[in-house]
Amino acid sequence: MKPSIPKGTRDFLPEQVVKRNYIFDTIESVFKLFGYVPIETPSMESLETLTGKYGDEGDMLIFKILNSGDYLSGVNKDGLSEISSTELASSIAGKALRYDLTVPFARYVVQHQNDLTFPFKRYQIQPVWRADRPQKSRYREFYQCDVDVIGSKSFLNEIELIQIIDQVFSELGVKDFKIGINHRKILAGLAESLSISDKFSDMVTALDKWDKIGEEGVGKELDSKGVHRDGIAGIMKFAKATSLADLGDLGQSEEGKQGINEVSKILSKLDKLGIKSCLFNATLARGLSYYTGTIIEVVADGFSGSICAGGRYDDLTGIFGMKDVSGVGVSFGADRIYDLMEERNLFPSDANVSTEVMFANFGEEEASFCLPLLKEVRAEGINAELYPDSAKMKKQFSYADAKHVPYVAMIGADEMAKNELTLKTMETGEQRTIKSADLVKELKR
RNA sequence: GUGGUUGUAGCUCAGUUGGUUAGAGCACCUGGUUGUGGUCCAGGGGGUCGUGGGUUCGAGUCCCAUCUUCCACCCCA
């Protein structure tokens, strides 16, 4: 059998894992800095927990898990031709792999409400799965790094999340990122003022494609969905707004005004904090159906797809039986950030150094002699290893070279007798003999 | 899910209108150098041509199916 892994999944080489950890560690340290605490949830949830939260398209992209045992036992085989695949799925699969971290989080909050202190600020870094067709920077298994505050309606949370985004990408060295912000209530106000509230979700998905298919494409799509001419004209005018001031009063819509007011406050506070990366974007809409307030999306110039996104959701916990709990959060797409950073060579070069010094192996006696030295070096927090076999020097040096080990220490019979060692700097090729006792001092220079 | 695309050595790829024993570079192993990598020289190992069917005297090459890759759509981190 030829070894292989399922479509859209990946194995990672040590060098890749080191780089991935660099991203995870950076993100996590910023999350902690703002007072968020970690949680984890299982990779699988009850199917009904997930279905209906992501829109019709979303349901199809959920990976279902076949029931254990005879999974056909609950199926009426005679009626098989008449039932829909959704109905069949729910009778043979009671569990599914999580599609994102937000819905499981809402479930978690409701389930553990008595053990949590609100407002609850958590972060969660775990993989999610989508039965999508893979493409560049689109995988079937990928990591999301979520930060959310639940149980607080304050827009200070939005400001905090945007600060987090700004800090994470700055620390990672991604320079040209842009944080777009919009508000579901602004969009709802627009629909209301144009009397097309019944076409709200069609309007949202069409508007979201503005950057991709342009004015004409969006117009066509709206027309095909049955939006009347005045409505399309109004949406077009709206889409071209570059600031909140361009929106006017949105036809006296109370809801629209609320949205504008909130975004305006957020932007002015960010301005005072010196954060210039966040801008109002009228065409930012977001397809996920659970957003009700602010929506946020981060893109980088020349990189297709968002690298971080989120928003406010007012009713997610309500579905699980806990009313009036508003939450807001964003999710960093670690795998896309990796691809972006790889493309632009943004990983620090020392990210692939694991061992700082390797001791060459000259034989059993010499190797034993190295052991206390290794212990001493490691006690100083210096990563060190001893080549396990007394192989030829050529082989041992090739190994060190392949592993990007910067220093190789050699202790043969001569050095052993004098309590010395020969230290070679791999990059320059220079080497010199020093007292064993001076090794740590030498490596720390 | 829809449309297109890709698959030959560990990796990147050649391989003519179907024709005898499928090649190169890199990587790997051995030696030149019994205490020296990244350069150089010599030699060596490694391929059910993604998989399964079919057409043919003969298939890496043509046909069908399937899996995989990448791309567009849908949607999304």
Coordinates of C-alpha atoms (C1' of nucleotides) in Angstrom, one line a residue:
Chain A
M1 CA 0.0 0.0 0.0
K2 CA 1.3 3.4 -1.0
P3 CA 1.3 5.8 2.0
S4 CA -1.0 8.8 1.5
I5 CA -3.2 11.2 3.5
P6 CA -6.7 12.5 2.7
K7 CA -7.2 15.3 0.3
G8 CA -6.6 18.8 1.8
T9 CA -4.6 17.5 4.8
R10 CA -0.9 17.9 5.3
D11 CA 2.1 16.4 7.2
F12 CA 4.6 18.9 8.5
L13 CA 8.4 18.6 8.5
P14 CA 10.3 19.7 11.6
E15 CA 11.3 23.0 10.0
Q16 CA 7.7 23.7 9.2
V17 CA 6.5 22.9 12.7
V18 CA 9.1 25.2 14.1
K19 CA 7.8 28.0 11.9
R20 CA 4.2 27.2 12.7
N21 CA 5.0 27.3 16.4
Y22 CA 6.6 30.7 15.9
I23 CA 3.2 32.0 14.6
F24 CA 1.2 30.2 17.4
D25 CA 3.5 31.5 20.1
T26 CA 3.4 35.1 18.8
I27 CA -0.4 35.1 18.7
E28 CA -0.8 33.4 22.0
S29 CA 1.6 35.8 23.8
V30 CA -0.5 38.8 22.5
F31 CA -3.7 37.1 23.6
K32 CA -2.3 36.6 27.1
L33 CA -1.1 40.2 27.2
F34 CA -4.6 41.4 26.9
G35 CA -5.9 39.1 29.7
Y36 CA -7.4 36.2 27.7
V37 CA -7.4 32.7 29.1
P38 CA -7.2 29.5 27.1
I39 CA -9.8 26.8 26.7
E40 CA -10.1 23.7 24.5
T41 CA -13.1 21.9 23.1
P42 CA -13.4 18.4 21.5
S43 CA -12.7 18.1 17.8
M44 CA -16.2 16.6 17.4
E45 CA -19.5 18.1 18.4
S46 CA -23.1 16.8 18.1
L47 CA -24.2 17.3 14.5
E48 CA -27.1 19.4 15.6
T49 CA -24.9 21.8 17.5
L50 CA -23.3 22.7 14.3
T51 CA -26.0 22.5 11.6
G52 CA -27.9 25.7 10.7
K53 CA -25.3 28.1 12.1
Y54 CA -23.3 28.7 9.0
G55 CA -25.9 29.1 6.3
D56 CA -27.1 26.5 3.7
E57 CA -23.7 26.3 2.1
G58 CA -22.0 25.8 5.4
D59 CA -24.0 22.7 6.4
M60 CA -22.8 20.9 3.3
L61 CA -19.2 21.6 4.3
I62 CA -19.4 20.0 7.7
F63 CA -17.6 16.7 8.0
K64 CA -20.0 14.2 9.4
I65 CA -18.9 11.2 11.5
L66 CA -20.6 7.9 10.8
N67 CA -22.3 6.4 13.9
S68 CA -20.5 3.6 15.6
G69 CA -21.8 0.0 15.1
D70 CA -24.4 -0.6 12.5
Y71 CA -25.0 2.9 11.4
L72 CA -27.7 1.8 8.9
S73 CA -29.9 0.4 11.7
G74 CA -31.9 3.6 12.1
V75 CA -32.6 4.0 8.4
N76 CA -35.7 3.0 6.7
K77 CA -34.2 1.4 3.6
D78 CA -37.4 1.2 1.7
G79 CA -37.8 5.0 1.8
L80 CA -34.2 5.7 0.9
S81 CA -35.1 7.1 -2.5
E82 CA -37.5 9.7 -1.0
I83 CA -35.4 11.2 1.8
S84 CA -33.0 14.1 1.4
S85 CA -29.3 13.7 2.0
T86 CA -29.6 16.0 5.0
E87 CA -32.2 13.7 6.5
L88 CA -30.1 10.7 5.8
A89 CA -27.1 12.3 7.3
S90 CA -28.8 13.1 10.6
S91 CA -29.9 9.4 10.9
I92 CA -26.5 7.8 10.2
A93 CA -24.3 10.5 11.7
G94 CA -24.9 12.1 15.1
K95 CA -21.5 13.7 15.4
A96 CA -19.4 16.0 13.2
L97 CA -16.0 17.6 13.2
R98 CA -16.1 21.2 14.3
Y99 CA -16.4 23.8 11.4
D100 CA -15.1 26.7 13.4
L101 CA -14.3 27.6 17.0
T102 CA -17.1 30.2 17.6
V103 CA -20.1 27.9 17.6
P104 CA -18.5 25.3 19.9
F105 CA -17.5 28.2 22.1
A106 CA -21.1 29.4 22.4
R107 CA -22.1 25.9 23.3
Y108 CA -19.3 25.7 25.9
V109 CA -20.3 29.0 27.5
V110 CA -23.9 27.9 27.9
Q111 CA -22.9 24.5 29.2
H112 CA -20.4 25.8 31.7
Q113 CA -22.1 29.1 32.6
N114 CA -22.0 28.4 36.3
D115 CA -18.3 27.9 36.2
L116 CA -17.4 31.0 34.3
T117 CA -17.0 34.6 35.3
F118 CA -18.5 37.1 32.9
P119 CA -17.4 38.9 30.9
F120 CA -15.5 35.9 29.8
K121 CA -12.4 36.5 27.7
R122 CA -11.0 33.3 26.2
Y123 CA -8.6 32.3 23.5
Q124 CA -8.6 29.0 21.7
I125 CA -6.0 27.6 19.2
Q126 CA -7.2 24.4 17.6
P127 CA -7.8 22.8 14.2
V128 CA -11.1 23.0 12.4
W129 CA -12.3 21.0 9.4
R130 CA -14.2 21.9 6.3
A131 CA -15.3 19.6 3.4
D132 CA -14.4 22.2 0.9
R133 CA -12.5 21.6 -2.3
P134 CA -8.9 22.5 -1.5
Q135 CA -7.1 25.4 -3.2
K136 CA -4.1 27.6 -2.6
S137 CA -4.2 28.5 1.1
R138 CA -7.5 26.7 1.5
Y139 CA -7.3 23.4 3.4
R140 CA -9.7 20.8 4.7
E141 CA -7.9 20.8 8.1
F142 CA -6.5 24.1 9.4
Y143 CA -5.9 25.9 12.6
Q144 CA -7.9 28.9 13.8
C145 CA -6.7 31.1 16.7
D146 CA -9.8 32.6 18.2
V147 CA -10.1 35.4 20.8
D148 CA -13.6 36.3 22.0
V149 CA -15.2 38.3 24.8
I150 CA -18.6 37.1 25.7
G151 CA -21.1 38.7 28.1
S152 CA -20.2 42.3 27.4
K153 CA -21.9 44.7 24.9
S154 CA -19.2 47.4 25.2
F155 CA -17.5 48.5 22.0
L156 CA -14.3 48.7 24.1
N157 CA -14.1 45.0 23.3
E158 CA -14.0 45.7 19.6
I159 CA -11.3 48.3 20.1
E160 CA -9.3 45.7 22.1
L161 CA -9.6 43.1 19.4
I162 CA -8.4 45.5 16.8
Q163 CA -5.5 46.4 18.9
I164 CA -4.7 42.7 19.2
I165 CA -4.9 42.3 15.5
D166 CA -2.6 45.3 14.9
Q167 CA -0.1 44.0 17.4
V168 CA -0.1 40.4 16.2
F169 CA 0.6 41.3 12.6
S170 CA 3.1 44.0 13.5
E171 CA 5.0 41.4 15.7
L172 CA 5.0 38.9 12.8
G173 CA 6.4 41.5 10.5
V174 CA 3.4 41.5 8.1
K175 CA 3.6 45.1 7.0
D176 CA 0.8 45.8 4.6
F177 CA -2.2 44.3 6.4
K178 CA -5.5 46.2 6.3
I179 CA -8.2 45.8 8.9
G180 CA -11.6 46.4 7.4
I181 CA -14.6 47.2 9.6
N182 CA -18.3 47.4 9.0
H183 CA -21.5 46.8 10.9
R184 CA -24.4 44.5 10.2
K185 CA -26.7 47.2 11.5
I186 CA -25.5 49.6 8.9
L187 CA -26.2 47.0 6.2
A188 CA -29.6 46.2 7.8
G189 CA -30.3 49.9 7.8
L190 CA -29.4 50.1 4.1
A191 CA -31.7 47.3 3.3
E192 CA -34.5 48.9 5.4
S193 CA -34.1 52.3 3.8
L194 CA -34.3 50.7 0.3
S195 CA -37.2 48.5 1.3
I196 CA -35.4 45.3 0.5
S197 CA -35.0 43.9 4.0
D198 CA -36.4 40.6 2.6
K199 CA -33.4 40.4 0.3
F200 CA -30.9 41.1 3.1
S201 CA -28.8 37.9 2.8
D202 CA -28.7 38.2 -1.0
M203 CA -27.5 41.7 -0.6
V204 CA -24.8 40.8 1.9
T205 CA -23.3 38.0 -0.2
A206 CA -23.4 40.1 -3.4
L207 CA -21.8 43.2 -1.7
D208 CA -19.1 41.0 -0.2
K209 CA -17.9 40.3 -3.7
W210 CA -17.4 43.9 -4.7
D211 CA -13.6 43.8 -4.6
K212 CA -13.6 40.7 -6.7
I213 CA -16.3 41.2 -9.4
G214 CA -16.7 44.9 -9.2
E215 CA -19.7 47.2 -9.6
E216 CA -21.0 45.5 -12.7
G217 CA -20.8 42.0 -11.3
V218 CA -22.5 42.9 -8.1
G219 CA -25.2 44.7 -10.0
K220 CA -25.8 41.6 -12.1
E221 CA -26.0 39.4 -9.1
L222 CA -28.4 41.6 -7.3
D223 CA -30.6 41.8 -10.4
S224 CA -30.6 38.0 -10.7
K225 CA -31.7 37.8 -7.1
G226 CA -34.7 40.0 -7.9
V227 CA -33.6 43.2 -6.2
H228 CA -35.4 46.1 -7.8
R229 CA -33.7 48.9 -9.7
D230 CA -33.9 51.6 -7.1
G231 CA -32.5 49.1 -4.6
I232 CA -29.5 48.3 -6.8
A233 CA -28.9 52.0 -7.3
G234 CA -28.9 52.6 -3.6
I235 CA -26.6 49.7 -2.9
M236 CA -24.2 51.0 -5.6
K237 CA -24.1 54.4 -4.0
F238 CA -23.5 52.9 -0.6
A239 CA -20.7 50.6 -1.8
K240 CA -18.8 53.6 -3.1
A241 CA -18.7 55.3 0.3
T242 CA -15.2 55.5 1.6
S243 CA -16.1 56.9 5.0
L244 CA -19.0 57.0 7.4
A245 CA -19.6 60.6 6.5
D246 CA -20.5 59.5 3.0
L247 CA -23.4 57.4 4.3
G248 CA -25.6 60.3 5.3
D249 CA -28.4 59.3 7.7
L250 CA -29.2 56.1 5.7
G251 CA -32.9 57.1 5.2
Q252 CA -33.7 57.7 8.8
S253 CA -33.2 54.0 9.7
E254 CA -32.8 53.8 13.4
E255 CA -30.8 50.6 13.2
G256 CA -28.5 52.1 10.5
K257 CA -27.8 55.1 12.7
Q258 CA -26.9 52.9 15.6
G259 CA -24.4 51.0 13.5
I260 CA -22.9 54.2 12.2
N261 CA -22.6 55.6 15.6
E262 CA -20.9 52.5 17.0
V263 CA -18.3 52.2 14.2
S264 CA -17.7 55.9 14.4
K265 CA -16.9 55.7 18.1
I266 CA -14.6 52.7 17.5
L267 CA -12.7 54.4 14.7
S268 CA -12.2 57.6 16.7
K269 CA -10.8 55.7 19.7
L270 CA -8.5 53.8 17.5
D271 CA -7.3 57.0 16.0
K272 CA -6.4 58.3 19.4
L273 CA -4.4 55.1 20.1
G274 CA -2.5 55.7 16.9
I275 CA -3.8 52.7 15.1
K276 CA -4.0 53.6 11.4
S277 CA -4.4 50.1 9.9
C278 CA -8.2 50.0 10.5
L279 CA -10.6 51.5 8.0
F280 CA -14.3 51.5 7.4
N281 CA -15.1 49.3 4.4
A282 CA -18.7 49.6 3.1
T283 CA -18.5 46.5 1.0
L284 CA -17.3 44.2 3.8
A285 CA -20.3 42.0 4.6
R286 CA -19.2 38.5 5.7
G287 CA -21.3 35.5 4.8
L288 CA -21.5 33.7 8.2
S289 CA -25.0 34.1 9.3
Y290 CA -24.5 34.5 13.0
Y291 CA -23.0 38.0 13.0
T292 CA -25.3 40.8 14.2
G293 CA -23.1 43.8 14.9
T294 CA -19.5 44.9 14.1
I295 CA -17.8 42.8 11.4
I296 CA -14.0 42.8 10.9
E297 CA -11.8 41.3 8.2
V298 CA -8.0 41.5 7.7
V299 CA -6.4 41.2 4.3
A300 CA -2.9 41.6 3.1
D301 CA -2.1 43.3 -0.3
G302 CA -1.6 40.8 -3.0
F303 CA -2.7 37.8 -0.9
S304 CA -6.1 36.4 -1.8
G305 CA -8.4 35.6 1.0
S306 CA -8.6 37.0 4.5
I307 CA -6.0 36.1 7.1
C308 CA -8.2 37.1 10.1
A309 CA -11.9 37.8 10.5
G310 CA -14.7 38.0 13.0
G311 CA -17.4 40.1 14.4
R312 CA -20.1 40.5 17.0
Y313 CA -22.9 37.9 17.5
D314 CA -25.8 38.6 19.8
D315 CA -27.9 35.5 19.6
L316 CA -25.5 32.5 19.4
T317 CA -25.8 31.5 23.0
G318 CA -29.6 32.0 22.7
I319 CA -29.8 28.9 20.4
F320 CA -28.4 26.9 23.3
G321 CA -30.7 28.4 25.8
M322 CA -28.9 31.4 27.3
K323 CA -30.6 34.7 26.3
D324 CA -29.1 38.2 26.0
V325 CA -25.5 37.3 26.0
S326 CA -23.6 39.2 23.4
G327 CA -20.2 38.1 22.2
V328 CA -17.5 39.5 19.9
G329 CA -14.4 37.8 18.6
V330 CA -11.9 37.3 15.8
S331 CA -10.2 34.3 14.3
F332 CA -6.6 34.3 13.0
G333 CA -6.1 31.8 10.1
A334 CA -2.7 30.4 11.1
D335 CA -2.2 28.4 7.9
R336 CA -2.9 31.3 5.7
I337 CA -0.6 33.5 7.8
Y338 CA 2.1 30.8 7.3
D339 CA 1.6 30.8 3.5
L340 CA 1.8 34.6 3.4
M341 CA 4.9 34.7 5.6
E342 CA 6.6 32.0 3.6
E343 CA 5.8 33.8 0.3
R344 CA 7.3 37.0 1.6
N345 CA 10.2 35.4 3.5
L346 CA 9.1 36.9 6.8
F347 CA 10.3 34.1 9.1
P348 CA 13.3 35.0 11.2
S349 CA 16.4 33.0 9.9
D350 CA 17.2 31.6 13.3
A351 CA 13.7 29.9 13.4
N352 CA 15.3 26.7 12.0
V353 CA 18.1 26.4 14.6
S354 CA 17.2 23.7 17.0
T355 CA 20.6 22.4 18.4
E356 CA 23.1 25.1 19.3
V357 CA 26.1 22.8 19.8
M358 CA 26.7 19.2 18.7
F359 CA 29.4 17.0 20.3
A360 CA 31.2 14.8 17.8
N361 CA 31.5 11.1 18.8
F362 CA 35.0 9.6 18.7
G363 CA 34.2 6.4 20.4
E364 CA 32.7 5.0 23.6
E365 CA 35.2 6.5 26.0
E366 CA 35.3 9.9 24.4
A367 CA 31.5 10.0 24.2
S368 CA 31.1 9.2 27.9
F369 CA 33.6 11.9 28.6
C370 CA 31.2 14.4 26.8
L371 CA 28.1 13.5 28.9
P372 CA 28.9 15.7 32.0
L373 CA 29.8 18.5 29.7
L374 CA 26.5 18.2 27.8
K375 CA 24.7 18.3 31.1
E376 CA 26.5 21.5 32.1
V377 CA 25.8 23.2 28.8
R378 CA 22.1 22.2 28.9
A379 CA 21.9 23.5 32.5
E380 CA 22.7 26.9 31.0
G381 CA 19.7 26.5 28.7
I382 CA 21.8 25.9 25.6
N383 CA 20.4 23.2 23.3
A384 CA 23.0 20.5 22.9
E385 CA 23.3 17.0 21.6
L386 CA 25.9 14.2 21.2
Y387 CA 26.1 12.3 17.9
P388 CA 24.9 8.8 18.9
D389 CA 27.3 6.7 16.9
S390 CA 31.1 6.9 16.4
A391 CA 30.6 7.4 12.7
K392 CA 33.1 9.0 10.4
M393 CA 33.6 12.7 10.9
K394 CA 32.4 13.3 7.4
K395 CA 29.1 11.8 8.3
Q396 CA 28.8 13.6 11.6
F397 CA 29.6 17.0 10.1
S398 CA 27.1 16.4 7.3
Y399 CA 24.5 15.7 9.9
A400 CA 25.3 18.9 11.8
D401 CA 25.3 20.9 8.5
A402 CA 21.9 19.5 7.5
K403 CA 20.5 20.4 10.9
H404 CA 21.9 23.9 10.8
V405 CA 23.8 23.3 14.0
P406 CA 26.0 26.4 14.4
Y407 CA 28.8 24.8 16.6
V408 CA 30.5 21.4 16.7
A409 CA 32.6 20.4 19.6
M410 CA 35.3 17.8 19.2
I411 CA 36.8 15.9 22.0
G412 CA 39.2 13.1 21.0
A413 CA 42.0 11.5 23.0
D414 CA 44.3 14.6 22.8
E415 CA 41.6 17.0 24.0
M416 CA 40.4 14.6 26.7
A417 CA 43.9 14.3 28.2
K418 CA 44.2 18.1 28.4
N419 CA 40.6 18.8 29.4
E420 CA 40.2 20.8 26.3
L421 CA 37.9 20.7 23.3
T422 CA 38.1 21.9 19.7
L423 CA 35.1 24.1 18.8
K424 CA 34.3 24.7 15.2
T425 CA 32.0 27.5 14.0
M426 CA 30.2 25.9 11.1
E427 CA 29.3 29.1 9.2
T428 CA 32.9 30.4 8.9
G429 CA 34.7 27.1 9.1
E430 CA 37.1 28.4 11.7
Q431 CA 38.0 26.3 14.8
R432 CA 40.0 26.7 17.9
T433 CA 40.9 24.8 21.0
I434 CA 39.7 26.0 24.3
K435 CA 39.5 24.7 27.9
S436 CA 36.3 22.6 28.5
A437 CA 35.4 24.9 31.4
D438 CA 35.2 27.8 29.0
L439 CA 32.7 26.2 26.6
V440 CA 29.6 27.8 28.1
K441 CA 31.2 31.2 28.2
E442 CA 32.3 30.8 24.6
L443 CA 28.8 29.8 23.4
K444 CA 27.2 32.6 25.2
R445 CA 29.3 35.3 23.5
Chain B
rG1 C1' -21.0 20.5 -5.0
rU2 C1' -19.9 22.7 -10.7
rG3 C1' -16.0 23.5 -14.5
rG4 C1' -10.9 22.9 -15.8
rU5 C1' -5.9 21.0 -14.6
rU6 C1' -1.9 17.7 -12.8
rG7 C1' 0.5 12.9 -11.6
rU8 C1' 7.3 9.5 -14.5
rA9 C1' 13.4 8.0 -8.9
rG10 C1' 13.1 11.0 -2.1
rC11 C1' 12.5 16.2 -4.8
rU12 C1' 12.2 19.2 -9.6
rC13 C1' 11.3 17.6 -14.3
rA14 C1' 12.6 15.4 -19.8
rG15 C1' 10.6 11.2 -22.5
rU16 C1' 9.2 12.5 -30.5
rU17 C1' 3.5 9.9 -34.9
rG18 C1' 2.4 4.0 -29.5
rG19 C1' 8.1 0.3 -30.7
rU20 C1' 13.4 -3.1 -27.9
rU21 C1' 17.0 -2.1 -21.6
rA22 C1' 12.4 4.8 -19.1
rG23 C1' 16.6 9.5 -18.6
rA24 C1' 18.8 14.3 -16.3
rG25 C1' 19.8 17.6 -12.3
rC26 C1' 19.5 17.8 -7.1
rA27 C1' 19.3 14.5 -2.8
rC28 C1' 21.2 9.7 -0.9
rC29 C1' 25.3 5.9 -0.2
rU30 C1' 30.7 4.5 -1.1
rG31 C1' 35.6 6.1 -2.1
rG32 C1' 39.4 10.1 -3.1
rU33 C1' 40.5 12.5 2.7
rU34 C1' 41.1 6.2 9.2
rG35 C1' 39.7 14.0 13.2
rU36 C1' 36.1 17.9 9.6
rG37 C1' 30.3 19.8 6.6
rG38 C1' 28.7 23.4 2.9
rU39 C1' 33.1 23.3 -3.0
rC40 C1' 35.5 19.5 -6.3
rC41 C1' 36.4 14.4 -8.6
rA42 C1' 35.2 9.0 -9.3
rG43 C1' 31.7 5.2 -8.6
rG44 C1' 26.9 3.2 -6.8
rG45 C1' 21.8 2.2 -5.2
rG46 C1' 16.9 3.6 -6.2
rG47 C1' 11.1 3.7 -10.8
rU48 C1' 4.5 -1.8 -10.1
rC49 C1' 5.5 5.4 -15.0
rG50 C1' -0.9 7.6 -9.1
rU51 C1' -4.3 3.2 -9.1
rG52 C1' -7.8 -0.2 -11.6
rG53 C1' -9.8 -1.7 -16.1
rG54 C1' -9.7 -1.5 -21.7
rU55 C1' -7.8 -0.9 -27.0
rU56 C1' -3.3 -3.1 -29.4
rC57 C1' 1.3 -7.9 -31.8
rG58 C1' 3.2 -4.0 -28.4
rA59 C1' 1.0 1.4 -23.8
rG60 C1' 4.8 6.1 -19.7
rU61 C1' 2.4 7.6 -24.6
rC62 C1' -4.5 6.2 -26.8
rC63 C1' -9.7 5.3 -24.2
rC64 C1' -12.7 4.8 -19.5
rA65 C1' -13.2 4.9 -14.3
rU66 C1' -11.1 6.4 -9.7
rC67 C1' -7.7 8.9 -6.4
rU68 C1' -4.5 13.1 -5.9
rU69 C1' -2.5 18.3 -7.2
rC70 C1' -3.3 23.1 -8.6
rC71 C1' -6.9 26.8 -10.5
rA72 C1' -11.8 29.2 -11.2
rC73 C1' -16.9 29.2 -9.2
rC74 C1' -19.6 28.7 -4.6
rC75 C1' -18.2 29.8 0.1
rC76 C1' -14.5 30.9 3.5
rA77 C1' -9.4 31.2 7.9

